[in-house]
């Protein structure tokens, strides 16, 4: 028997938002500290901000969504019908 799935509540939404903000701050701080200490050059810091940072945020969002129960599979889908009212 398959257990019914319930959608995450407002606490999960708040935790997701807080997690994304925390991940963004940690990522920006890591890039900033790496540049400030001279570990990476300005060009690499810019590359990290423009290309790598968005990918990092997507990965963080994926991890948070699975952890908080936002992940769904094909069994959670239901057909959607369009009401076509042409008069």
Tab-separated table of C-alpha atoms in Angstrom:
chain	number	residue	atom	x	y	z
A	1	UNK	CA	0.000	0.000	0.000
A	2	UNK	CA	1.318	3.418	-0.960
A	3	UNK	CA	1.294	6.063	1.743
A	4	UNK	CA	-0.508	9.235	0.680
A	5	UNK	CA	1.820	12.146	0.080
A	6	UNK	CA	1.041	15.516	1.544
A	7	UNK	CA	2.464	18.739	0.246
A	8	UNK	CA	4.973	20.470	2.488
A	9	UNK	CA	3.542	23.192	4.657
A	10	UNK	CA	4.497	26.751	5.463
A	11	UNK	CA	7.337	25.640	7.751
A	12	UNK	CA	8.991	23.865	4.808
A	13	UNK	CA	8.544	26.954	2.635
A	14	UNK	CA	10.212	29.097	5.297
A	15	UNK	CA	13.020	26.560	5.736
A	16	UNK	CA	13.595	26.465	1.965
A	17	UNK	CA	13.749	30.261	1.730
A	18	UNK	CA	16.091	30.460	4.728
A	19	UNK	CA	18.278	27.683	3.312
A	20	UNK	CA	18.637	29.396	-0.061
A	21	UNK	CA	19.522	32.701	1.619
A	22	UNK	CA	22.085	30.954	3.824
A	23	UNK	CA	23.574	29.107	0.832
A	24	UNK	CA	23.815	32.363	-1.133
A	25	UNK	CA	25.537	34.150	1.734
A	26	UNK	CA	27.988	31.294	2.258
A	27	UNK	CA	28.780	31.141	-1.466
A	28	UNK	CA	29.294	34.880	-1.795
A	29	UNK	CA	31.403	34.953	1.363
A	30	UNK	CA	33.557	32.096	0.084
A	31	UNK	CA	34.215	33.885	-3.206
A	32	UNK	CA	34.837	37.204	-1.433
A	33	UNK	CA	37.219	35.740	1.143
A	34	UNK	CA	39.069	33.781	-1.540
A	35	UNK	CA	39.584	36.961	-3.541
A	36	UNK	CA	40.483	39.042	-0.467
A	37	UNK	CA	43.145	36.563	0.680
A	38	UNK	CA	44.611	36.400	-2.808
A	39	UNK	CA	43.739	32.758	-3.409
A	40	UNK	CA	41.914	33.568	-6.641
A	41	UNK	CA	42.411	36.388	-9.144
A	42	UNK	CA	39.803	38.979	-10.057
A	43	UNK	CA	39.053	37.225	-13.352
A	44	UNK	CA	38.424	33.908	-11.612
A	45	UNK	CA	36.267	35.623	-8.987
A	46	UNK	CA	34.169	37.183	-11.762
A	47	UNK	CA	33.911	33.837	-13.540
A	48	UNK	CA	32.794	32.251	-10.285
A	49	UNK	CA	30.136	34.897	-9.709
A	50	UNK	CA	28.754	34.865	-13.239
A	51	UNK	CA	28.910	31.180	-14.163
A	52	UNK	CA	29.570	28.989	-11.132
A	53	UNK	CA	27.506	30.757	-8.460
A	54	UNK	CA	24.132	30.228	-10.239
A	55	UNK	CA	24.931	26.537	-10.677
A	56	UNK	CA	25.803	26.339	-6.987
A	57	UNK	CA	22.427	27.891	-6.095
A	58	UNK	CA	20.573	25.425	-8.322
A	59	UNK	CA	22.383	22.524	-6.643
A	60	UNK	CA	21.546	23.952	-3.211
A	61	UNK	CA	17.886	24.317	-4.226
A	62	UNK	CA	17.796	20.704	-5.433
A	63	UNK	CA	19.261	19.410	-2.177
A	64	UNK	CA	16.885	21.506	-0.089
A	65	UNK	CA	13.838	20.503	-2.120
A	66	UNK	CA	14.564	16.796	-1.703
A	67	UNK	CA	15.363	17.214	1.984
A	68	UNK	CA	12.169	19.188	2.673
A	69	UNK	CA	9.890	16.884	0.691
A	70	UNK	CA	9.240	18.925	-2.427
A	71	UNK	CA	10.453	16.120	-4.688
A	72	UNK	CA	7.752	14.438	-6.719
A	73	UNK	CA	7.698	11.568	-9.131
A	74	UNK	CA	5.407	10.442	-11.915
A	75	UNK	CA	2.927	8.911	-9.441
A	76	UNK	CA	2.248	12.386	-8.005
A	77	UNK	CA	1.101	13.756	-11.351
A	78	UNK	CA	-2.544	13.928	-12.286
A	79	UNK	CA	-4.108	14.809	-15.614
A	80	UNK	CA	-5.022	18.410	-16.216
A	81	UNK	CA	-7.982	19.142	-18.423
A	82	UNK	CA	-8.597	22.431	-20.123
A	83	UNK	CA	-12.109	23.804	-20.151
A	84	UNK	CA	-12.599	25.138	-23.618
A	85	UNK	CA	-15.472	27.607	-23.514
A	86	UNK	CA	-15.847	29.065	-26.950
A	87	UNK	CA	-19.127	30.846	-27.453
